[in-house]
Amino acid sequence: DIQMTQSPSVVSASVGDRVTIACRASQSIDSWLAWYQQKPGKAPKLLIYTASTLETGVPSRFSGSGSGTHFTLTIINLQPEDFATYYCQQATSFPPWTFGQGTKVEIE
Amino acid sequence: EVQLVESGGALVQPGGSLRLSCAASGLTVSHNYMSWLRQAPGKGLEWVAVLYSGGSTYYAESVKGRFTISRDMSNNTIYLQLNSLRAEDTAVYYCASQWQAGEAFDVWGQGTMVTVSS
């Protein structure tokens, strides 16, 4: 199975900050990488797929980059509603699909 | 509007069984890849099972032989039969579809809680 590793586990930030979250795959997944946002008690929400494609309705302050084994999610001008936990997922053609362990973005 | 609504979560004893349901609207379960995922309390996301549009199924190793995913096209609903339940199966179970974003999960239900405890 492809292992996904996120860093850091927790990010402390303030409104207006720029936040970067890293995700590493244990083997190349080309651009088959998705990012999700999850708030407490809610289902995950897809933000980005194929590494850099913004899901419809997601604000442009979110962006994704990378390919192969190294990927990043960047949030610029952090807003109060962005404090949440973020997960990466390898979205290759075949299961099992695996997720990173999550990165919590908390208020500094 | 595309929507998935899960039901069936409950408190069950170790070794017991349960069937979860996921009713879909706005998408046709037989035309899409439909999955179940779970999240143990305070933990991350784990994919559990997928039912492809062609009918093929795949399972995570942790549930293979114990869980079964199926669908009812007349009700546009998918199911997850959970047998031989263990304490480590305690989690919120989500139904999700890989609808319009490749193999990313772009449609999610609200989740249903399964607690395995004596």
PDB file of C-alpha atoms in Angstrom:
ATOM      1  CA  ASP A   1       0.000   0.000   0.000  1.00  0.00           C
ATOM      2  CA  ILE A   2       1.064   3.583  -0.626  1.00  0.00           C
ATOM      3  CA  GLN A   3       1.824   5.402   2.624  1.00  0.00           C
ATOM      4  CA  MET A   4       1.060   9.104   2.944  1.00  0.00           C
ATOM      5  CA  THR A   5       2.908  11.291   5.454  1.00  0.00           C
ATOM      6  CA  GLN A   6       1.900  14.834   6.304  1.00  0.00           C
ATOM      7  CA  SER A   7       3.876  17.517   8.088  1.00  0.00           C
ATOM      8  CA  PRO A   8       3.549  19.236  10.382  1.00  0.00           C
ATOM      9  CA  SER A   9       0.871  17.598  12.532  1.00  0.00           C
ATOM     10  CA  VAL A  10      -0.182  20.962  13.969  1.00  0.00           C
ATOM     11  CA  VAL A  11       0.204  24.481  12.636  1.00  0.00           C
ATOM     12  CA  SER A  12      -0.430  27.504  14.826  1.00  0.00           C
ATOM     13  CA  ALA A  13      -1.331  30.553  12.771  1.00  0.00           C
ATOM     14  CA  SER A  14      -3.195  33.843  12.822  1.00  0.00           C
ATOM     15  CA  VAL A  15      -5.834  35.322  10.553  1.00  0.00           C
ATOM     16  CA  GLY A  16      -4.121  36.721   7.483  1.00  0.00           C
ATOM     17  CA  ASP A  17      -1.159  34.330   7.657  1.00  0.00           C
ATOM     18  CA  ARG A  18       0.153  32.063   4.925  1.00  0.00           C
ATOM     19  CA  VAL A  19       0.127  28.369   5.812  1.00  0.00           C
ATOM     20  CA  THR A  20       1.873  25.527   3.982  1.00  0.00           C
ATOM     21  CA  ILE A  21       1.219  21.843   4.626  1.00  0.00           C
ATOM     22  CA  ALA A  22       3.409  19.128   3.146  1.00  0.00           C
ATOM     23  CA  CYS A  23       2.410  15.644   2.058  1.00  0.00           C
ATOM     24  CA  ARG A  24       4.799  12.899   0.971  1.00  0.00           C
ATOM     25  CA  ALA A  25       3.900   9.642  -0.762  1.00  0.00           C
ATOM     26  CA  SER A  26       5.925   6.454  -0.245  1.00  0.00           C
ATOM     27  CA  GLN A  27       6.084   5.986  -4.025  1.00  0.00           C
ATOM     28  CA  SER A  28       5.335   8.118  -7.052  1.00  0.00           C
ATOM     29  CA  ILE A  29       1.655   8.905  -7.549  1.00  0.00           C
ATOM     30  CA  ASP A  30       2.184  11.363 -10.430  1.00  0.00           C
ATOM     31  CA  SER A  31      -0.437  14.050  -9.777  1.00  0.00           C
ATOM     32  CA  TRP A  32      -3.047  11.759  -8.238  1.00  0.00           C
ATOM     33  CA  LEU A  33      -3.316  13.660  -4.986  1.00  0.00           C
ATOM     34  CA  ALA A  34      -6.335  15.213  -3.267  1.00  0.00           C
ATOM     35  CA  TRP A  35      -6.678  17.550  -0.297  1.00  0.00           C
ATOM     36  CA  TYR A  36      -9.601  17.697   2.119  1.00  0.00           C
ATOM     37  CA  GLN A  37     -10.695  20.030   4.885  1.00  0.00           C
ATOM     38  CA  GLN A  38     -12.544  18.657   7.912  1.00  0.00           C
ATOM     39  CA  LYS A  39     -14.173  20.603  10.721  1.00  0.00           C
ATOM     40  CA  PRO A  40     -15.182  18.977  14.038  1.00  0.00           C
ATOM     41  CA  GLY A  41     -18.271  16.791  13.739  1.00  0.00           C
ATOM     42  CA  LYS A  42     -18.468  17.246   9.979  1.00  0.00           C
ATOM     43  CA  ALA A  43     -17.643  15.152   6.948  1.00  0.00           C
ATOM     44  CA  PRO A  44     -14.481  15.955   5.020  1.00  0.00           C
ATOM     45  CA  LYS A  45     -14.805  18.431   2.153  1.00  0.00           C
ATOM     46  CA  LEU A  46     -12.812  18.087  -1.046  1.00  0.00           C
ATOM     47  CA  LEU A  47     -10.656  21.147  -1.712  1.00  0.00           C
ATOM     48  CA  ILE A  48      -8.216  20.116  -4.434  1.00  0.00           C
ATOM     49  CA  TYR A  49      -7.792  17.111  -6.727  1.00  0.00           C
ATOM     50  CA  THR A  50      -5.157  16.042  -9.239  1.00  0.00           C
ATOM     51  CA  ALA A  51      -2.704  17.923  -7.028  1.00  0.00           C
ATOM     52  CA  SER A  52      -3.642  21.424  -8.150  1.00  0.00           C
ATOM     53  CA  THR A  53      -7.230  21.512  -9.476  1.00  0.00           C
ATOM     54  CA  LEU A  54      -9.472  23.581  -7.238  1.00  0.00           C
ATOM     55  CA  GLU A  55     -12.850  21.994  -6.548  1.00  0.00           C
ATOM     56  CA  THR A  56     -15.814  24.136  -7.604  1.00  0.00           C
ATOM     57  CA  GLY A  57     -16.728  26.683  -4.964  1.00  0.00           C
ATOM     58  CA  VAL A  58     -13.437  26.500  -3.059  1.00  0.00           C
ATOM     59  CA  PRO A  59     -11.872  29.932  -2.471  1.00  0.00           C
ATOM     60  CA  SER A  60      -8.821  30.812  -4.535  1.00  0.00           C
ATOM     61  CA  ARG A  61      -6.723  31.392  -1.383  1.00  0.00           C
ATOM     62  CA  PHE A  62      -6.287  27.606  -1.401  1.00  0.00           C
ATOM     63  CA  SER A  63      -3.772  26.132  -3.816  1.00  0.00           C
ATOM     64  CA  GLY A  64      -1.999  22.843  -4.316  1.00  0.00           C
ATOM     65  CA  SER A  65       1.234  21.904  -6.007  1.00  0.00           C
ATOM     66  CA  GLY A  66       3.637  19.033  -6.499  1.00  0.00           C
ATOM     67  CA  SER A  67       3.959  15.767  -8.352  1.00  0.00           C
ATOM     68  CA  GLY A  68       5.594  12.400  -7.892  1.00  0.00           C
ATOM     69  CA  THR A  69       6.102  12.011  -4.144  1.00  0.00           C
ATOM     70  CA  HIS A  70       6.100  15.560  -2.755  1.00  0.00           C
ATOM     71  CA  PHE A  71       3.058  17.810  -2.534  1.00  0.00           C
ATOM     72  CA  THR A  72       2.000  20.972  -0.750  1.00  0.00           C
ATOM     73  CA  LEU A  73      -1.227  22.679   0.202  1.00  0.00           C
ATOM     74  CA  THR A  74      -0.939  26.444   0.634  1.00  0.00           C
ATOM     75  CA  ILE A  75      -3.485  28.753   2.199  1.00  0.00           C
ATOM     76  CA  ILE A  76      -2.835  32.474   1.815  1.00  0.00           C
ATOM     77  CA  ASN A  77      -4.578  35.167   3.828  1.00  0.00           C
ATOM     78  CA  LEU A  78      -5.908  32.637   6.363  1.00  0.00           C
ATOM     79  CA  GLN A  79      -9.528  33.252   7.298  1.00  0.00           C
ATOM     80  CA  PRO A  80     -11.354  32.325  10.549  1.00  0.00           C
ATOM     81  CA  GLU A  81     -13.298  29.601   8.734  1.00  0.00           C
ATOM     82  CA  ASP A  82     -10.040  27.940   7.614  1.00  0.00           C
ATOM     83  CA  PHE A  83      -9.155  26.692  11.094  1.00  0.00           C
ATOM     84  CA  ALA A  84      -9.693  22.974  10.626  1.00  0.00           C
ATOM     85  CA  THR A  85      -7.873  19.704   9.995  1.00  0.00           C
ATOM     86  CA  TYR A  86      -6.509  19.010   6.518  1.00  0.00           C
ATOM     87  CA  TYR A  87      -5.853  15.609   4.964  1.00  0.00           C
ATOM     88  CA  CYS A  88      -4.079  14.548   1.815  1.00  0.00           C
ATOM     89  CA  GLN A  89      -5.133  11.405  -0.050  1.00  0.00           C
ATOM     90  CA  GLN A  90      -3.464   9.438  -2.788  1.00  0.00           C
ATOM     91  CA  ALA A  91      -6.093   9.181  -5.514  1.00  0.00           C
ATOM     92  CA  THR A  92      -4.498   6.716  -7.879  1.00  0.00           C
ATOM     93  CA  SER A  93      -6.605   4.441 -10.046  1.00  0.00           C
ATOM     94  CA  PHE A  94      -6.712   1.453  -7.747  1.00  0.00           C
ATOM     95  CA  PRO A  95      -7.557   0.905  -4.104  1.00  0.00           C
ATOM     96  CA  PRO A  96      -6.627   0.912  -1.345  1.00  0.00           C
ATOM     97  CA  TRP A  97      -6.802   4.697  -1.244  1.00  0.00           C
ATOM     98  CA  THR A  98      -4.840   6.041   1.678  1.00  0.00           C
ATOM     99  CA  PHE A  99      -4.773   9.298   3.608  1.00  0.00           C
ATOM    100  CA  GLY A 100      -2.187  11.261   5.483  1.00  0.00           C
ATOM    101  CA  GLN A 101      -2.571  11.441   9.239  1.00  0.00           C
ATOM    102  CA  GLY A 102      -3.905  14.997   9.121  1.00  0.00           C
ATOM    103  CA  THR A 103      -2.671  18.494   9.907  1.00  0.00           C
ATOM    104  CA  LYS A 104      -4.577  20.640  12.356  1.00  0.00           C
ATOM    105  CA  VAL A 105      -4.502  24.369  11.667  1.00  0.00           C
ATOM    106  CA  GLU A 106      -5.164  26.080  14.971  1.00  0.00           C
ATOM    107  CA  ILE A 107      -5.373  29.642  16.153  1.00  0.00           C
ATOM    108  CA  GLU A 108      -2.058  30.940  17.455  1.00  0.00           C
TER     109      GLU A 108
ATOM    110  CA  GLU B   1     -28.405  18.818  -5.432  1.00  0.00           C
ATOM    111  CA  VAL B   2     -26.255  15.741  -4.958  1.00  0.00           C
ATOM    112  CA  GLN B   3     -26.720  14.215  -1.513  1.00  0.00           C
ATOM    113  CA  LEU B   4     -25.799  11.068   0.395  1.00  0.00           C
ATOM    114  CA  VAL B   5     -27.586  10.179   3.636  1.00  0.00           C
ATOM    115  CA  GLU B   6     -26.302   7.381   5.860  1.00  0.00           C
ATOM    116  CA  SER B   7     -28.243   5.508   8.514  1.00  0.00           C
ATOM    117  CA  GLY B   8     -28.002   2.363  10.597  1.00  0.00           C
ATOM    118  CA  GLY B   9     -25.258   3.186  13.051  1.00  0.00           C
ATOM    119  CA  ALA B  10     -25.694   1.764  16.546  1.00  0.00           C
ATOM    120  CA  LEU B  11     -24.087   0.321  19.663  1.00  0.00           C
ATOM    121  CA  VAL B  12     -23.316  -3.363  19.072  1.00  0.00           C
ATOM    122  CA  GLN B  13     -21.499  -6.023  21.060  1.00  0.00           C
ATOM    123  CA  PRO B  14     -18.198  -7.522  19.906  1.00  0.00           C
ATOM    124  CA  GLY B  15     -18.863 -10.296  17.427  1.00  0.00           C
ATOM    125  CA  GLY B  16     -22.148  -8.753  16.409  1.00  0.00           C
ATOM    126  CA  SER B  17     -23.455  -7.552  13.048  1.00  0.00           C
ATOM    127  CA  LEU B  18     -24.910  -4.369  11.624  1.00  0.00           C
ATOM    128  CA  ARG B  19     -26.029  -3.065   8.242  1.00  0.00           C
ATOM    129  CA  LEU B  20     -25.413   0.531   7.247  1.00  0.00           C
ATOM    130  CA  SER B  21     -27.370   2.251   4.487  1.00  0.00           C
ATOM    131  CA  CYS B  22     -26.542   5.189   2.243  1.00  0.00           C
ATOM    132  CA  ALA B  23     -29.378   6.721   0.242  1.00  0.00           C
ATOM    133  CA  ALA B  24     -28.298   8.783  -2.746  1.00  0.00           C
ATOM    134  CA  SER B  25     -30.078  11.610  -4.531  1.00  0.00           C
ATOM    135  CA  GLY B  26     -28.826  13.624  -7.481  1.00  0.00           C
ATOM    136  CA  LEU B  27     -26.513  10.809  -8.570  1.00  0.00           C
ATOM    137  CA  THR B  28     -27.105   7.201  -9.593  1.00  0.00           C
ATOM    138  CA  VAL B  29     -25.231   4.701  -7.436  1.00  0.00           C
ATOM    139  CA  SER B  30     -25.013   2.159 -10.245  1.00  0.00           C
ATOM    140  CA  HIS B  31     -23.268   4.701 -12.517  1.00  0.00           C
ATOM    141  CA  ASN B  32     -20.637   5.826 -10.013  1.00  0.00           C
ATOM    142  CA  TYR B  33     -17.893   4.473  -7.797  1.00  0.00           C
ATOM    143  CA  MET B  34     -19.355   4.319  -4.296  1.00  0.00           C
ATOM    144  CA  SER B  35     -17.204   3.856  -1.197  1.00  0.00           C
ATOM    145  CA  TRP B  36     -17.430   3.558   2.544  1.00  0.00           C
ATOM    146  CA  LEU B  37     -14.774   5.214   4.686  1.00  0.00           C
ATOM    147  CA  ARG B  38     -14.445   5.458   8.441  1.00  0.00           C
ATOM    148  CA  GLN B  39     -12.897   7.594  11.120  1.00  0.00           C
ATOM    149  CA  ALA B  40     -12.227   6.265  14.600  1.00  0.00           C
ATOM    150  CA  PRO B  41     -12.706   8.774  17.445  1.00  0.00           C
ATOM    151  CA  GLY B  42      -9.929  11.355  17.334  1.00  0.00           C
ATOM    152  CA  LYS B  43      -8.191   9.587  14.456  1.00  0.00           C
ATOM    153  CA  GLY B  44      -7.696  10.032  10.728  1.00  0.00           C
ATOM    154  CA  LEU B  45      -9.599   8.807   7.692  1.00  0.00           C
ATOM    155  CA  GLU B  46      -9.531   5.197   6.521  1.00  0.00           C
ATOM    156  CA  TRP B  47     -10.983   3.938   3.251  1.00  0.00           C
ATOM    157  CA  VAL B  48     -12.973   0.721   3.837  1.00  0.00           C
ATOM    158  CA  ALA B  49     -14.628  -0.544   0.654  1.00  0.00           C
ATOM    159  CA  VAL B  50     -15.600   0.412  -2.896  1.00  0.00           C
ATOM    160  CA  LEU B  51     -18.321  -0.780  -5.263  1.00  0.00           C
ATOM    161  CA  TYR B  52     -17.545   0.050  -8.852  1.00  0.00           C
ATOM    162  CA  SER B  53     -20.224   0.857 -11.415  1.00  0.00           C
ATOM    163  CA  GLY B  54     -19.482  -2.455 -13.123  1.00  0.00           C
ATOM    164  CA  GLY B  55     -20.152  -4.330  -9.889  1.00  0.00           C
ATOM    165  CA  SER B  56     -16.599  -5.130  -8.757  1.00  0.00           C
ATOM    166  CA  THR B  57     -15.818  -4.674  -5.092  1.00  0.00           C
ATOM    167  CA  TYR B  58     -12.591  -4.085  -3.171  1.00  0.00           C
ATOM    168  CA  TYR B  59     -11.927  -3.963   0.552  1.00  0.00           C
ATOM    169  CA  ALA B  60      -9.300  -2.745   2.968  1.00  0.00           C
ATOM    170  CA  GLU B  61      -7.306  -5.621   4.462  1.00  0.00           C
ATOM    171  CA  SER B  62      -8.594  -4.692   7.913  1.00  0.00           C
ATOM    172  CA  VAL B  63     -12.193  -5.569   6.963  1.00  0.00           C
ATOM    173  CA  LYS B  64     -11.790  -8.147   4.197  1.00  0.00           C
ATOM    174  CA  GLY B  65     -13.929 -11.221   4.871  1.00  0.00           C
ATOM    175  CA  ARG B  66     -16.015  -9.411   7.504  1.00  0.00           C
ATOM    176  CA  PHE B  67     -17.611  -6.478   5.657  1.00  0.00           C
ATOM    177  CA  THR B  68     -19.642  -6.563   2.430  1.00  0.00           C
ATOM    178  CA  ILE B  69     -20.598  -3.612   0.231  1.00  0.00           C
ATOM    179  CA  SER B  70     -23.664  -3.889  -1.986  1.00  0.00           C
ATOM    180  CA  ARG B  71     -26.271  -1.782  -3.734  1.00  0.00           C
ATOM    181  CA  ASP B  72     -29.986  -1.674  -4.481  1.00  0.00           C
ATOM    182  CA  MET B  73     -30.514   0.111  -7.773  1.00  0.00           C
ATOM    183  CA  SER B  74     -34.278   0.336  -7.309  1.00  0.00           C
ATOM    184  CA  ASN B  75     -33.743   2.391  -4.141  1.00  0.00           C
ATOM    185  CA  ASN B  76     -30.547   4.104  -5.341  1.00  0.00           C
ATOM    186  CA  THR B  77     -28.937   2.992  -2.081  1.00  0.00           C
ATOM    187  CA  ILE B  78     -25.693   1.341  -1.093  1.00  0.00           C
ATOM    188  CA  TYR B  79     -25.134  -0.798   1.963  1.00  0.00           C
ATOM    189  CA  LEU B  80     -22.306  -1.958   4.158  1.00  0.00           C
ATOM    190  CA  GLN B  81     -22.859  -5.220   6.018  1.00  0.00           C
ATOM    191  CA  LEU B  82     -20.582  -5.395   9.035  1.00  0.00           C
ATOM    192  CA  ASN B  83     -20.045  -8.846  10.579  1.00  0.00           C
ATOM    193  CA  SER B  84     -17.782 -10.158  13.327  1.00  0.00           C
ATOM    194  CA  LEU B  85     -17.408  -6.663  14.698  1.00  0.00           C
ATOM    195  CA  ARG B  86     -14.451  -5.754  16.868  1.00  0.00           C
ATOM    196  CA  ALA B  87     -13.769  -2.867  19.228  1.00  0.00           C
ATOM    197  CA  GLU B  88     -11.373  -1.407  16.652  1.00  0.00           C
ATOM    198  CA  ASP B  89     -14.265  -1.075  14.190  1.00  0.00           C
ATOM    199  CA  THR B  90     -15.707   1.693  16.369  1.00  0.00           C
ATOM    200  CA  ALA B  91     -15.865   4.759  14.140  1.00  0.00           C
ATOM    201  CA  VAL B  92     -17.981   7.207  12.221  1.00  0.00           C
ATOM    202  CA  TYR B  93     -18.728   5.550   8.895  1.00  0.00           C
ATOM    203  CA  TYR B  94     -19.049   7.778   5.852  1.00  0.00           C
ATOM    204  CA  CYS B  95     -20.510   6.973   2.476  1.00  0.00           C
ATOM    205  CA  ALA B  96     -18.764   8.824  -0.362  1.00  0.00           C
ATOM    206  CA  SER B  97     -18.693   8.943  -4.137  1.00  0.00           C
ATOM    207  CA  GLN B  98     -15.932   9.517  -6.634  1.00  0.00           C
ATOM    208  CA  TRP B  99     -18.369  11.441  -8.814  1.00  0.00           C
ATOM    209  CA  GLN B 100     -16.677  14.133 -10.894  1.00  0.00           C
ATOM    210  CA  ALA B 101     -13.134  14.487  -9.550  1.00  0.00           C
ATOM    211  CA  GLY B 102     -11.367  11.354 -10.691  1.00  0.00           C
ATOM    212  CA  GLU B 103     -10.539   9.083  -7.774  1.00  0.00           C
ATOM    213  CA  ALA B 104     -10.992  11.875  -5.226  1.00  0.00           C
ATOM    214  CA  PHE B 105     -14.064  11.685  -2.987  1.00  0.00           C
ATOM    215  CA  ASP B 106     -16.118  14.731  -3.955  1.00  0.00           C
ATOM    216  CA  VAL B 107     -19.471  13.790  -2.441  1.00  0.00           C
ATOM    217  CA  TRP B 108     -19.802  12.722   1.210  1.00  0.00           C
ATOM    218  CA  GLY B 109     -22.619  11.810   3.516  1.00  0.00           C
ATOM    219  CA  GLN B 110     -22.887  13.184   7.035  1.00  0.00           C
ATOM    220  CA  GLY B 111     -21.690   9.957   8.665  1.00  0.00           C
ATOM    221  CA  THR B 112     -23.204   7.388  11.016  1.00  0.00           C
ATOM    222  CA  MET B 113     -21.637   6.232  14.288  1.00  0.00           C
ATOM    223  CA  VAL B 114     -20.871   2.586  14.990  1.00  0.00           C
ATOM    224  CA  THR B 115     -19.789   1.694  18.513  1.00  0.00           C
ATOM    225  CA  VAL B 116     -18.596  -1.822  19.281  1.00  0.00           C
ATOM    226  CA  SER B 117     -18.585  -2.417  23.014  1.00  0.00           C
ATOM    227  CA  SER B 118     -19.888  -4.833  25.597  1.00  0.00           C
TER     228      SER B 118
END
